[in-house]
mmCIF file of C-alpha atoms in Angstrom:
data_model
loop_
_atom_site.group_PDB
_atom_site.id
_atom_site.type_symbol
_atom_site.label_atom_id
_atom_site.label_comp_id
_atom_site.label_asym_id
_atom_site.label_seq_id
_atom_site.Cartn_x
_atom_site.Cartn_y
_atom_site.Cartn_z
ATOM 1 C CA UNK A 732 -5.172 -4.094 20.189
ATOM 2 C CA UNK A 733 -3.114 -5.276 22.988
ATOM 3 C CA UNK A 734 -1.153 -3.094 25.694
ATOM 4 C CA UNK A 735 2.187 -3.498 26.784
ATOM 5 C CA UNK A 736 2.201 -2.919 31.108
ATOM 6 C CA UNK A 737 5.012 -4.695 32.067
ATOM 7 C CA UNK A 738 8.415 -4.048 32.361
ATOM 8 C CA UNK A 739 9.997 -4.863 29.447
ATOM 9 C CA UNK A 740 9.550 -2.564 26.546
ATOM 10 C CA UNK A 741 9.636 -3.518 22.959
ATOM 11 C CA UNK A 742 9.722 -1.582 19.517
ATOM 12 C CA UNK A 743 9.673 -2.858 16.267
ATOM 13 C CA UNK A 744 8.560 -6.914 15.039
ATOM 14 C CA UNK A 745 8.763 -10.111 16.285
ATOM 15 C CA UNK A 746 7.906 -12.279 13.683
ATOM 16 C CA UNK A 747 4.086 -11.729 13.158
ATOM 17 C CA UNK A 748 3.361 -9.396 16.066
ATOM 18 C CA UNK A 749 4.350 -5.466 15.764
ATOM 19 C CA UNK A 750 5.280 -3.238 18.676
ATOM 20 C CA UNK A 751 5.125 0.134 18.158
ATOM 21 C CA UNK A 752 5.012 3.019 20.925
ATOM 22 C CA UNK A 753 1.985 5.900 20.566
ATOM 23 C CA UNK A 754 1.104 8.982 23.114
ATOM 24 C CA UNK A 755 -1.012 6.237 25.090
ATOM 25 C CA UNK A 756 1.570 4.032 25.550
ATOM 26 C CA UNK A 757 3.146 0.599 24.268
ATOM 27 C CA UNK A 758 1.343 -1.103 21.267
ATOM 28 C CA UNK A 759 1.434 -4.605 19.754
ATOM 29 C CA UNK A 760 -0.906 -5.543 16.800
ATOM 30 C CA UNK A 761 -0.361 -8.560 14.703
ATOM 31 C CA UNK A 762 0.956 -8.149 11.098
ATOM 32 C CA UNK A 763 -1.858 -7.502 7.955
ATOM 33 C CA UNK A 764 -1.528 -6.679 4.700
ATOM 34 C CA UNK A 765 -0.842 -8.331 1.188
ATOM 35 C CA UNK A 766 3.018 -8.753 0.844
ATOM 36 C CA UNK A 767 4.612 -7.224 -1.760
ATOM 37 C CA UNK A 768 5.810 -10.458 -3.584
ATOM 38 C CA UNK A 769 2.317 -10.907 -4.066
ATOM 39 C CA UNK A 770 1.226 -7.570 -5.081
ATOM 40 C CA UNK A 771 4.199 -7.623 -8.230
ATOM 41 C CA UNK A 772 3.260 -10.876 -9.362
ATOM 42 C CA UNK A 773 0.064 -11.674 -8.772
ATOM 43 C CA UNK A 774 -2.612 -11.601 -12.005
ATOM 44 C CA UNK A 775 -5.108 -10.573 -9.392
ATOM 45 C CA UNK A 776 -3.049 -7.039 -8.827
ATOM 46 C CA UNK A 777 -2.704 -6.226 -12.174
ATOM 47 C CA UNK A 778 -5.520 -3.006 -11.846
ATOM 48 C CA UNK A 779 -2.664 -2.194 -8.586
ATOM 49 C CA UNK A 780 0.143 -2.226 -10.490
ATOM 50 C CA UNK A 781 -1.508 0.104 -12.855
ATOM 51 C CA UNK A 782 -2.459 2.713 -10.640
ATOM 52 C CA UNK A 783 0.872 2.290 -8.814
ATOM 53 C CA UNK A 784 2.698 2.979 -12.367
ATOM 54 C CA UNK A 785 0.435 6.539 -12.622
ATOM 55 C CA UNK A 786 0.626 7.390 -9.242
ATOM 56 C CA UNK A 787 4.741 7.080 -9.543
ATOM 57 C CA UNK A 788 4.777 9.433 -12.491
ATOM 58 C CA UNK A 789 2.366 11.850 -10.878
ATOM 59 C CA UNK A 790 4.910 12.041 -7.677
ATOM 60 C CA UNK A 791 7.767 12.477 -9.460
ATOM 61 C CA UNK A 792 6.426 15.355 -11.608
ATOM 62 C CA UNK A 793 4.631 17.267 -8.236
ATOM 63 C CA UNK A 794 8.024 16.862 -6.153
ATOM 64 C CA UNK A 795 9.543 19.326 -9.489
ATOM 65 C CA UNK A 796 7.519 21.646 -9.602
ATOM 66 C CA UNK A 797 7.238 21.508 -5.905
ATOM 67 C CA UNK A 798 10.581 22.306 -5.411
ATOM 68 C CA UNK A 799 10.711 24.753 -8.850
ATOM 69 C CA UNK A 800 8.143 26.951 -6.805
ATOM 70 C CA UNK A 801 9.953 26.516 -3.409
ATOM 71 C CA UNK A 802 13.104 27.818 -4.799
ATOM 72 C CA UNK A 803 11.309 30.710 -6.958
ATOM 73 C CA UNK A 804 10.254 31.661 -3.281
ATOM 74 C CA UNK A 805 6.311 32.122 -5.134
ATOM 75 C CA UNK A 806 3.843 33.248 -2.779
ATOM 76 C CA UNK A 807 1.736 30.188 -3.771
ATOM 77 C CA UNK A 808 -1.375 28.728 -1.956
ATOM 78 C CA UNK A 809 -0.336 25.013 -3.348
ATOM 79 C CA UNK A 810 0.920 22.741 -0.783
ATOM 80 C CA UNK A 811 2.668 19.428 -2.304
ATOM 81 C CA UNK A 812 -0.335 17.206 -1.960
ATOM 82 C CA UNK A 813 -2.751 19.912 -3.591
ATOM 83 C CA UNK A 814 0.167 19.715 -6.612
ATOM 84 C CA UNK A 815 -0.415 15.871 -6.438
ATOM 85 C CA UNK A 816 -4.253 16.382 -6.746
ATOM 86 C CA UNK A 817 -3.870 18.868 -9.730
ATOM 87 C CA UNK A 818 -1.866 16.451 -11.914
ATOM 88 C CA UNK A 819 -3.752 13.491 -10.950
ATOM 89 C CA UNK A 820 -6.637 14.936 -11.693
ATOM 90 C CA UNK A 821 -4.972 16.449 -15.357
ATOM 91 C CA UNK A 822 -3.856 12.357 -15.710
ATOM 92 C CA UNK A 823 -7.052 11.456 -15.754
ATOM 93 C CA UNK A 824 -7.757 13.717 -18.740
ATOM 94 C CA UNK A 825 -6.046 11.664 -20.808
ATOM 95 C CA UNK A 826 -8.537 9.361 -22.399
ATOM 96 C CA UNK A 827 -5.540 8.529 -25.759
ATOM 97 C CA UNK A 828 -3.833 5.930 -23.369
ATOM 98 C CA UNK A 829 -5.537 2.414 -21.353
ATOM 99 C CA UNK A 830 -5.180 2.663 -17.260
ATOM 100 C CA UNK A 831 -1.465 2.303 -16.459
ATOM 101 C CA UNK A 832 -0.040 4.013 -19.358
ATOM 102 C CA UNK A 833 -2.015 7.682 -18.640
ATOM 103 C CA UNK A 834 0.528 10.430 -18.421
ATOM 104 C CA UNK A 835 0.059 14.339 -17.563
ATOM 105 C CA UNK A 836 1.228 15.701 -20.658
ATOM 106 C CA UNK A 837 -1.351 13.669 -22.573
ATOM 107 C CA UNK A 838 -3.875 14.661 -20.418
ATOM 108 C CA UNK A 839 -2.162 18.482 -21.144
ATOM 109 C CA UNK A 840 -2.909 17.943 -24.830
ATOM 110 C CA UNK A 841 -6.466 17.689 -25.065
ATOM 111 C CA UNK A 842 -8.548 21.010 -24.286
ATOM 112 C CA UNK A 843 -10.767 20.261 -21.188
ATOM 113 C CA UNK A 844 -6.641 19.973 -19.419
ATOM 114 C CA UNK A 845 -5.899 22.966 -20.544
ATOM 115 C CA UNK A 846 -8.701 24.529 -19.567
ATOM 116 C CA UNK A 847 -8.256 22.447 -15.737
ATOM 117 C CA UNK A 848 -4.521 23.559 -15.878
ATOM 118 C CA UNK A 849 -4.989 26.733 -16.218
ATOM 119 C CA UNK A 850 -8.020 27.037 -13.378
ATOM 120 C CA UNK A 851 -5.565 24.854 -10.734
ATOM 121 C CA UNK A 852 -2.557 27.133 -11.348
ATOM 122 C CA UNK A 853 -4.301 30.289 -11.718
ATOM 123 C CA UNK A 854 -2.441 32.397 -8.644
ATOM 124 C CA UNK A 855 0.876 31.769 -11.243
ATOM 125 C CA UNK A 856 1.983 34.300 -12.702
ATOM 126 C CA UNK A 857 2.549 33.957 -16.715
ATOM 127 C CA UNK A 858 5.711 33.378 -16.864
ATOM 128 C CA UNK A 859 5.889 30.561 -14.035
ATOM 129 C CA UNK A 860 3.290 28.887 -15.227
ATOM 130 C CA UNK A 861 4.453 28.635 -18.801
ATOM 131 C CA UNK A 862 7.439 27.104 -17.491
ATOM 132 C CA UNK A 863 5.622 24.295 -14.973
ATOM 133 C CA UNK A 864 3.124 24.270 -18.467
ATOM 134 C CA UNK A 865 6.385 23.170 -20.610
ATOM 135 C CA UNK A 866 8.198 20.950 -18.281
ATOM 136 C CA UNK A 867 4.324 19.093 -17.641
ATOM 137 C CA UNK A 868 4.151 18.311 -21.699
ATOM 138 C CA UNK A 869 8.280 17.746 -21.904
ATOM 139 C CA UNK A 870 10.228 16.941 -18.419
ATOM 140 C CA UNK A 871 12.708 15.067 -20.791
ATOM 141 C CA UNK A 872 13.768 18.144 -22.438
ATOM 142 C CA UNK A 873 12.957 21.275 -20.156
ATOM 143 C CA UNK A 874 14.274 21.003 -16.601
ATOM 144 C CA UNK A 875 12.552 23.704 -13.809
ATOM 145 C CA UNK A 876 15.853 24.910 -12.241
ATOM 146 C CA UNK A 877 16.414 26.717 -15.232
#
């Protein structure tokens, strides 16, 4: 990793190098990574694009009832990426659906994520967690600011 001593301070790319500034000072590292072209259309990402797909539904689904519990001002001990965790782990309940097509409320439907649900949002009280329970198996029908 190369410093930056001179004068001149840079921030941001020049085409393959990156210049970024930290607490020890001015940083350039050259550019890595798969590009994104590559990582849509590429047979060999297919398994990424799958887990990309889940992960996207997962997010979505945390930031409600996220913000559901942040506006019910509930004295809850979940921060957003223990919410994350939770569902992801309740997606991977769901053994109906092939990787890239597993969903929450499928995983919801089968006993062993019902049984996980209700040990991850045990400090709930009933009637909260009935709701986050119905929007989980329905978010099409049941909205949380309700």
């Amino acid at each position: 990793m190369g410093y930056q001593t001179g004068l001149i301070r840079v921030t941001g790319a020049v085409g393959n190098i990156i210049f970024y500034k930290t607490q020890d000072g001015d940083l350039f590292r050259r550019k890595s990574g798969t590009a994104p072209e590559k990582i849509h259309n590429d047979p060999c990402f297919q398994k990424t694009r799958e887990h990309i797909n889940e992960f996207i539904k997962v997010i979505k689904s945390s930031k409600e009832i996220y913000y559901f519990l942040k506006k019910k001002n509930m004295p809850t001990s979940l921060p957003f990426n223990s919410i994350v965790k939770c569902l992801s782990q309740l997606k991977n309940e769901d053994t109906k659906n092939g990787h890239g097509n597993r969903t929450v409320d499928a995983g919801l439907r089968t006993h062993s994520g019902v049984i996980l649900f209700n040990e991850l949002f045990q400090d709930l009280n009933d009637q909260i967690r009935s709701k986050v329970l119905n929007y989980l198996i329905d978010p099409n029908t049941l909205k949380l600011d309700k």
